[in-house]
């Protein structure tokens, strides 16, 4: 639902719907480097983490609606899926490319008697990285940079943008097929705004635990 006074600020937002299905976008990103995967290793990961989250416009609405019983809840949680491919760079080290789909936790503003506004955001990051690989039963380290596509919706309003990120991490390879790691990422200028209104701001640092499967 859209609460009553939303019409007074609707001109501050950029309208629009989902430009593409999330899964199709992910598959498109993967297809960009799949033809070059003649040699090397494939991998997939599931990640759970937490990151910066500033629902500025919702906070403004929360402060504005002083006459109503209200509740603002925000979530910095992140659930992510990832596919990667690595090529040998030297006897031990590797060069890799990965594409992912990051689902951010919802921000929600409830105004009792008027309705609820919900922000839903996802990102599709593509990253090139270098990995200092120490082999099985040992630690590996990696550092990379890339570009992310960010899409957000606030009720029936939406907008998208591209932004750069840097990322790095460490993982322990338990077997040939499985590793557990810690990933860090910093998003630059990922705030989505329209006429001063902030639909979503996921700029800043995030961290995630990653379970990776190699094949």
PDB file of C-alpha atoms in Angstrom:
ATOM      1  CA  UNK A   1       0.000   0.000   0.000  1.00  0.00           C
ATOM      2  CA  UNK A   2       0.947   3.634  -0.403  1.00  0.00           C
ATOM      3  CA  UNK A   3       0.099   5.891   2.517  1.00  0.00           C
ATOM      4  CA  UNK A   4      -1.913   9.061   2.072  1.00  0.00           C
ATOM      5  CA  UNK A   5       0.765  11.727   2.128  1.00  0.00           C
ATOM      6  CA  UNK A   6       3.010   9.924  -0.343  1.00  0.00           C
ATOM      7  CA  UNK A   7       1.435  11.920  -3.176  1.00  0.00           C
ATOM      8  CA  UNK A   8       3.040  15.050  -1.752  1.00  0.00           C
ATOM      9  CA  UNK A   9       6.550  13.676  -2.299  1.00  0.00           C
ATOM     10  CA  UNK A  10       6.046  11.471  -5.353  1.00  0.00           C
ATOM     11  CA  UNK A  11       7.789  13.987  -7.620  1.00  0.00           C
ATOM     12  CA  UNK A  12      10.997  13.345  -5.679  1.00  0.00           C
ATOM     13  CA  UNK A  13      11.247   9.831  -7.039  1.00  0.00           C
ATOM     14  CA  UNK A  14      11.967   8.232 -10.382  1.00  0.00           C
ATOM     15  CA  UNK A  15       9.161   5.936 -11.453  1.00  0.00           C
ATOM     16  CA  UNK A  16       9.576   2.696 -13.333  1.00  0.00           C
ATOM     17  CA  UNK A  17       9.357  -1.059 -13.043  1.00  0.00           C
ATOM     18  CA  UNK A  18      11.798  -3.947 -13.066  1.00  0.00           C
ATOM     19  CA  UNK A  19      13.858  -3.677 -16.245  1.00  0.00           C
ATOM     20  CA  UNK A  20      14.717  -7.394 -16.367  1.00  0.00           C
ATOM     21  CA  UNK A  21      14.215 -10.584 -14.451  1.00  0.00           C
ATOM     22  CA  UNK A  22      16.942 -11.129 -11.841  1.00  0.00           C
ATOM     23  CA  UNK A  23      17.867 -14.601 -12.970  1.00  0.00           C
ATOM     24  CA  UNK A  24      18.141 -13.642 -16.625  1.00  0.00           C
ATOM     25  CA  UNK A  25      20.437 -10.755 -15.729  1.00  0.00           C
ATOM     26  CA  UNK A  26      22.699 -13.093 -13.793  1.00  0.00           C
ATOM     27  CA  UNK A  27      22.862 -15.587 -16.633  1.00  0.00           C
ATOM     28  CA  UNK A  28      23.692 -12.769 -19.040  1.00  0.00           C
ATOM     29  CA  UNK A  29      26.608 -11.671 -16.851  1.00  0.00           C
ATOM     30  CA  UNK A  30      27.915 -15.215 -16.684  1.00  0.00           C
ATOM     31  CA  UNK A  31      27.652 -15.628 -20.452  1.00  0.00           C
ATOM     32  CA  UNK A  32      30.084 -12.730 -20.889  1.00  0.00           C
ATOM     33  CA  UNK A  33      33.019 -14.819 -19.724  1.00  0.00           C
ATOM     34  CA  UNK A  34      31.755 -18.395 -20.161  1.00  0.00           C
ATOM     35  CA  UNK A  35      33.149 -18.755 -23.728  1.00  0.00           C
ATOM     36  CA  UNK A  36      36.672 -18.187 -22.362  1.00  0.00           C
ATOM     37  CA  UNK A  37      36.430 -20.991 -19.805  1.00  0.00           C
ATOM     38  CA  UNK A  38      38.211 -23.659 -21.813  1.00  0.00           C
ATOM     39  CA  UNK A  39      40.713 -24.296 -19.022  1.00  0.00           C
ATOM     40  CA  UNK A  40      40.650 -23.770 -15.292  1.00  0.00           C
ATOM     41  CA  UNK A  41      38.168 -24.317 -12.499  1.00  0.00           C
ATOM     42  CA  UNK A  42      34.525 -23.415 -12.010  1.00  0.00           C
ATOM     43  CA  UNK A  43      33.012 -22.583  -8.663  1.00  0.00           C
ATOM     44  CA  UNK A  44      29.764 -21.513  -7.018  1.00  0.00           C
ATOM     45  CA  UNK A  45      29.118 -19.884  -3.673  1.00  0.00           C
ATOM     46  CA  UNK A  46      26.375 -19.088  -1.191  1.00  0.00           C
ATOM     47  CA  UNK A  47      27.018 -16.071   1.056  1.00  0.00           C
ATOM     48  CA  UNK A  48      25.431 -14.528   4.134  1.00  0.00           C
ATOM     49  CA  UNK A  49      26.528 -11.129   5.365  1.00  0.00           C
ATOM     50  CA  UNK A  50      25.823  -7.642   6.635  1.00  0.00           C
ATOM     51  CA  UNK A  51      26.536  -4.233   5.138  1.00  0.00           C
ATOM     52  CA  UNK A  52      25.975  -0.492   5.240  1.00  0.00           C
ATOM     53  CA  UNK A  53      22.344   0.579   4.824  1.00  0.00           C
ATOM     54  CA  UNK A  54      20.934   4.114   5.052  1.00  0.00           C
ATOM     55  CA  UNK A  55      17.188   4.414   4.254  1.00  0.00           C
ATOM     56  CA  UNK A  56      17.394   8.213   4.353  1.00  0.00           C
ATOM     57  CA  UNK A  57      14.045   9.005   2.715  1.00  0.00           C
ATOM     58  CA  UNK A  58      12.212   6.512   4.929  1.00  0.00           C
ATOM     59  CA  UNK A  59      13.849   8.106   7.939  1.00  0.00           C
ATOM     60  CA  UNK A  60      12.633  11.520   6.745  1.00  0.00           C
ATOM     61  CA  UNK A  61       9.110  10.158   6.358  1.00  0.00           C
ATOM     62  CA  UNK A  62       9.366   8.561   9.783  1.00  0.00           C
ATOM     63  CA  UNK A  63      10.300  11.933  11.294  1.00  0.00           C
ATOM     64  CA  UNK A  64       7.632  13.732   9.263  1.00  0.00           C
ATOM     65  CA  UNK A  65       4.762  11.490  10.343  1.00  0.00           C
ATOM     66  CA  UNK A  66       4.801  12.637  13.967  1.00  0.00           C
ATOM     67  CA  UNK A  67       1.017  12.480  14.254  1.00  0.00           C
ATOM     68  CA  UNK A  68       0.850   8.747  13.493  1.00  0.00           C
ATOM     69  CA  UNK A  69       1.799   5.587  15.285  1.00  0.00           C
ATOM     70  CA  UNK A  70       4.722   4.420  13.199  1.00  0.00           C
ATOM     71  CA  UNK A  71       7.462   1.843  13.037  1.00  0.00           C
ATOM     72  CA  UNK A  72      10.633   1.993  10.954  1.00  0.00           C
ATOM     73  CA  UNK A  73      12.554  -1.245  10.513  1.00  0.00           C
ATOM     74  CA  UNK A  74      15.703  -1.529   8.420  1.00  0.00           C
ATOM     75  CA  UNK A  75      17.897  -4.464   7.535  1.00  0.00           C
ATOM     76  CA  UNK A  76      21.553  -4.546   6.547  1.00  0.00           C
ATOM     77  CA  UNK A  77      21.430  -8.269   5.872  1.00  0.00           C
ATOM     78  CA  UNK A  78      22.709  -9.677   2.581  1.00  0.00           C
ATOM     79  CA  UNK A  79      22.043 -13.041   0.943  1.00  0.00           C
ATOM     80  CA  UNK A  80      24.120 -13.688  -2.179  1.00  0.00           C
ATOM     81  CA  UNK A  81      24.702 -16.297  -4.862  1.00  0.00           C
ATOM     82  CA  UNK A  82      27.862 -16.374  -6.954  1.00  0.00           C
ATOM     83  CA  UNK A  83      29.446 -18.217  -9.879  1.00  0.00           C
ATOM     84  CA  UNK A  84      33.162 -17.962 -10.681  1.00  0.00           C
ATOM     85  CA  UNK A  85      35.841 -19.205 -13.016  1.00  0.00           C
ATOM     86  CA  UNK A  86      39.604 -19.260 -12.351  1.00  0.00           C
ATOM     87  CA  UNK A  87      42.613 -19.625 -14.629  1.00  0.00           C
ATOM     88  CA  UNK A  88      46.190 -20.510 -13.535  1.00  0.00           C
ATOM     89  CA  UNK A  89      48.441 -17.451 -13.432  1.00  0.00           C
ATOM     90  CA  UNK A  90      51.525 -19.205 -12.110  1.00  0.00           C
ATOM     91  CA  UNK A  91      52.352 -22.514 -10.480  1.00  0.00           C
ATOM     92  CA  UNK A  92      50.126 -21.621  -7.512  1.00  0.00           C
ATOM     93  CA  UNK A  93      48.292 -18.327  -8.134  1.00  0.00           C
ATOM     94  CA  UNK A  94      45.175 -17.720 -10.216  1.00  0.00           C
ATOM     95  CA  UNK A  95      43.214 -15.041 -12.043  1.00  0.00           C
ATOM     96  CA  UNK A  96      39.447 -15.194 -11.681  1.00  0.00           C
ATOM     97  CA  UNK A  97      36.169 -13.663 -12.810  1.00  0.00           C
ATOM     98  CA  UNK A  98      32.938 -13.947 -10.856  1.00  0.00           C
ATOM     99  CA  UNK A  99      29.366 -12.764 -11.187  1.00  0.00           C
ATOM    100  CA  UNK A 100      26.802 -12.730  -8.427  1.00  0.00           C
ATOM    101  CA  UNK A 101      23.308 -11.819  -7.333  1.00  0.00           C
ATOM    102  CA  UNK A 102      23.071  -9.949  -4.014  1.00  0.00           C
ATOM    103  CA  UNK A 103      19.719  -9.647  -2.252  1.00  0.00           C
ATOM    104  CA  UNK A 104      19.641  -6.899   0.375  1.00  0.00           C
ATOM    105  CA  UNK A 105      17.380  -6.960   3.417  1.00  0.00           C
ATOM    106  CA  UNK A 106      14.142  -4.978   3.126  1.00  0.00           C
ATOM    107  CA  UNK A 107      13.585  -1.587   4.700  1.00  0.00           C
ATOM    108  CA  UNK A 108      10.007  -1.070   5.852  1.00  0.00           C
ATOM    109  CA  UNK A 109       8.026   1.868   7.230  1.00  0.00           C
ATOM    110  CA  UNK A 110       4.651   1.155   8.850  1.00  0.00           C
ATOM    111  CA  UNK A 111       2.211   3.969   9.518  1.00  0.00           C
ATOM    112  CA  UNK A 112      -0.709   2.450  11.400  1.00  0.00           C
ATOM    113  CA  UNK A 113      -3.972   3.362   9.750  1.00  0.00           C
ATOM    114  CA  UNK A 114      -2.272   4.635   6.587  1.00  0.00           C
ATOM    115  CA  UNK A 115      -0.233   1.773   5.173  1.00  0.00           C
ATOM    116  CA  UNK A 116       3.253   0.401   4.656  1.00  0.00           C
ATOM    117  CA  UNK A 117       6.128   1.421   2.402  1.00  0.00           C
ATOM    118  CA  UNK A 118       8.761  -1.197   1.546  1.00  0.00           C
ATOM    119  CA  UNK A 119      12.149  -0.828  -0.115  1.00  0.00           C
ATOM    120  CA  UNK A 120      13.498  -3.870  -1.969  1.00  0.00           C
ATOM    121  CA  UNK A 121      16.992  -3.793  -3.449  1.00  0.00           C
ATOM    122  CA  UNK A 122      19.269  -6.213  -5.277  1.00  0.00           C
ATOM    123  CA  UNK A 123      22.645  -5.940  -7.005  1.00  0.00           C
ATOM    124  CA  UNK A 124      24.473  -7.860  -9.731  1.00  0.00           C
ATOM    125  CA  UNK A 125      28.247  -7.521  -9.193  1.00  0.00           C
ATOM    126  CA  UNK A 126      30.859  -8.631 -11.747  1.00  0.00           C
ATOM    127  CA  UNK A 127      34.438  -8.823 -10.420  1.00  0.00           C
ATOM    128  CA  UNK A 128      37.917  -9.570 -11.759  1.00  0.00           C
ATOM    129  CA  UNK A 129      40.351 -10.725  -9.069  1.00  0.00           C
ATOM    130  CA  UNK A 130      43.813 -12.146  -8.375  1.00  0.00           C
ATOM    131  CA  UNK A 131      44.150 -15.081  -5.988  1.00  0.00           C
ATOM    132  CA  UNK A 132      47.235 -16.107  -4.053  1.00  0.00           C
ATOM    133  CA  UNK A 133      46.450 -19.795  -3.947  1.00  0.00           C
ATOM    134  CA  UNK A 134      48.171 -22.062  -1.415  1.00  0.00           C
ATOM    135  CA  UNK A 135      46.410 -25.260  -2.389  1.00  0.00           C
ATOM    136  CA  UNK A 136      44.392 -27.760  -0.390  1.00  0.00           C
ATOM    137  CA  UNK A 137      44.340 -27.725   3.409  1.00  0.00           C
ATOM    138  CA  UNK A 138      45.648 -24.178   3.450  1.00  0.00           C
ATOM    139  CA  UNK A 139      44.662 -20.517   3.290  1.00  0.00           C
ATOM    140  CA  UNK A 140      44.232 -18.535   0.078  1.00  0.00           C
ATOM    141  CA  UNK A 141      43.877 -14.768  -0.321  1.00  0.00           C
ATOM    142  CA  UNK A 142      42.360 -12.709  -3.112  1.00  0.00           C
ATOM    143  CA  UNK A 143      41.823  -9.090  -4.118  1.00  0.00           C
ATOM    144  CA  UNK A 144      39.665  -7.708  -6.926  1.00  0.00           C
ATOM    145  CA  UNK A 145      37.658  -4.867  -8.398  1.00  0.00           C
ATOM    146  CA  UNK A 146      34.544  -4.666 -10.480  1.00  0.00           C
ATOM    147  CA  UNK A 147      31.266  -3.069 -11.428  1.00  0.00           C
ATOM    148  CA  UNK A 148      27.822  -3.614  -9.893  1.00  0.00           C
ATOM    149  CA  UNK A 149      24.334  -3.048 -11.233  1.00  0.00           C
ATOM    150  CA  UNK A 150      21.989  -1.918  -8.451  1.00  0.00           C
ATOM    151  CA  UNK A 151      18.191  -1.898  -8.683  1.00  0.00           C
ATOM    152  CA  UNK A 152      15.799  -0.708  -5.984  1.00  0.00           C
ATOM    153  CA  UNK A 153      12.039  -0.390  -5.590  1.00  0.00           C
ATOM    154  CA  UNK A 154      10.145   1.695  -3.058  1.00  0.00           C
ATOM    155  CA  UNK A 155       6.553   0.531  -3.395  1.00  0.00           C
ATOM    156  CA  UNK A 156       5.713   1.231  -7.076  1.00  0.00           C
ATOM    157  CA  UNK A 157       8.729   3.523  -7.586  1.00  0.00           C
ATOM    158  CA  UNK A 158      12.060   2.255  -8.879  1.00  0.00           C
ATOM    159  CA  UNK A 159      15.479   3.258 -10.177  1.00  0.00           C
ATOM    160  CA  UNK A 160      18.802   1.653 -11.108  1.00  0.00           C
ATOM    161  CA  UNK A 161      22.464   2.570 -11.474  1.00  0.00           C
ATOM    162  CA  UNK A 162      25.962   1.164 -11.982  1.00  0.00           C
ATOM    163  CA  UNK A 163      28.735   1.726  -9.460  1.00  0.00           C
ATOM    164  CA  UNK A 164      32.298   0.449  -8.842  1.00  0.00           C
ATOM    165  CA  UNK A 165      33.403  -1.742  -5.966  1.00  0.00           C
ATOM    166  CA  UNK A 166      36.583  -3.228  -4.552  1.00  0.00           C
ATOM    167  CA  UNK A 167      36.602  -6.550  -2.791  1.00  0.00           C
ATOM    168  CA  UNK A 168      38.937  -9.021  -1.146  1.00  0.00           C
ATOM    169  CA  UNK A 169      38.875 -12.025   1.088  1.00  0.00           C
ATOM    170  CA  UNK A 170      40.405 -15.107   2.563  1.00  0.00           C
ATOM    171  CA  UNK A 171      39.322 -18.733   2.375  1.00  0.00           C
ATOM    172  CA  UNK A 172      40.358 -22.127   3.690  1.00  0.00           C
ATOM    173  CA  UNK A 173      40.185 -25.044   1.242  1.00  0.00           C
ATOM    174  CA  UNK A 174      39.040 -28.098   3.170  1.00  0.00           C
ATOM    175  CA  UNK A 175      38.810 -30.413   0.174  1.00  0.00           C
ATOM    176  CA  UNK A 176      39.168 -30.260  -3.587  1.00  0.00           C
ATOM    177  CA  UNK A 177      35.476 -29.384  -3.761  1.00  0.00           C
ATOM    178  CA  UNK A 178      34.784 -27.139  -0.761  1.00  0.00           C
ATOM    179  CA  UNK A 179      36.173 -23.988   0.861  1.00  0.00           C
ATOM    180  CA  UNK A 180      34.898 -21.640   3.550  1.00  0.00           C
ATOM    181  CA  UNK A 181      35.823 -17.961   3.428  1.00  0.00           C
ATOM    182  CA  UNK A 182      35.303 -14.397   4.570  1.00  0.00           C
ATOM    183  CA  UNK A 183      34.588 -11.776   1.887  1.00  0.00           C
ATOM    184  CA  UNK A 184      34.881  -8.003   2.303  1.00  0.00           C
ATOM    185  CA  UNK A 185      33.487  -5.470  -0.183  1.00  0.00           C
ATOM    186  CA  UNK A 186      33.365  -1.682  -0.412  1.00  0.00           C
ATOM    187  CA  UNK A 187      30.693  -0.098  -2.615  1.00  0.00           C
ATOM    188  CA  UNK A 188      31.458   3.352  -4.021  1.00  0.00           C
ATOM    189  CA  UNK A 189      28.639   5.866  -4.600  1.00  0.00           C
ATOM    190  CA  UNK A 190      25.830   3.309  -4.698  1.00  0.00           C
ATOM    191  CA  UNK A 191      23.248   5.817  -3.471  1.00  0.00           C
ATOM    192  CA  UNK A 192      20.201   5.992  -5.738  1.00  0.00           C
ATOM    193  CA  UNK A 193      18.628   9.462  -5.632  1.00  0.00           C
ATOM    194  CA  UNK A 194      16.085  11.515  -7.550  1.00  0.00           C
ATOM    195  CA  UNK A 195      15.690  15.248  -6.920  1.00  0.00           C
ATOM    196  CA  UNK A 196      17.303  14.876  -3.512  1.00  0.00           C
ATOM    197  CA  UNK A 197      15.217  11.894  -2.402  1.00  0.00           C
ATOM    198  CA  UNK A 198      17.107   8.694  -1.555  1.00  0.00           C
ATOM    199  CA  UNK A 199      15.496   5.478  -2.745  1.00  0.00           C
ATOM    200  CA  UNK A 200      18.384   3.324  -1.492  1.00  0.00           C
ATOM    201  CA  UNK A 201      21.932   3.793  -0.211  1.00  0.00           C
ATOM    202  CA  UNK A 202      24.147   0.716   0.101  1.00  0.00           C
ATOM    203  CA  UNK A 203      27.438   2.622  -0.112  1.00  0.00           C
ATOM    204  CA  UNK A 204      30.214   1.516   2.186  1.00  0.00           C
ATOM    205  CA  UNK A 205      31.594  -1.675   3.677  1.00  0.00           C
ATOM    206  CA  UNK A 206      30.011  -5.114   3.835  1.00  0.00           C
ATOM    207  CA  UNK A 207      31.242  -8.495   5.048  1.00  0.00           C
ATOM    208  CA  UNK A 208      29.974 -11.997   4.321  1.00  0.00           C
ATOM    209  CA  UNK A 209      30.700 -15.619   5.153  1.00  0.00           C
ATOM    210  CA  UNK A 210      30.981 -17.661   1.965  1.00  0.00           C
ATOM    211  CA  UNK A 211      30.701 -21.370   1.333  1.00  0.00           C
ATOM    212  CA  UNK A 212      32.318 -22.139  -2.048  1.00  0.00           C
ATOM    213  CA  UNK A 213      32.032 -25.303  -4.090  1.00  0.00           C
ATOM    214  CA  UNK A 214      34.590 -26.013  -6.809  1.00  0.00           C
ATOM    215  CA  UNK A 215      34.170 -28.368  -9.751  1.00  0.00           C
TER     216      UNK A 215
END
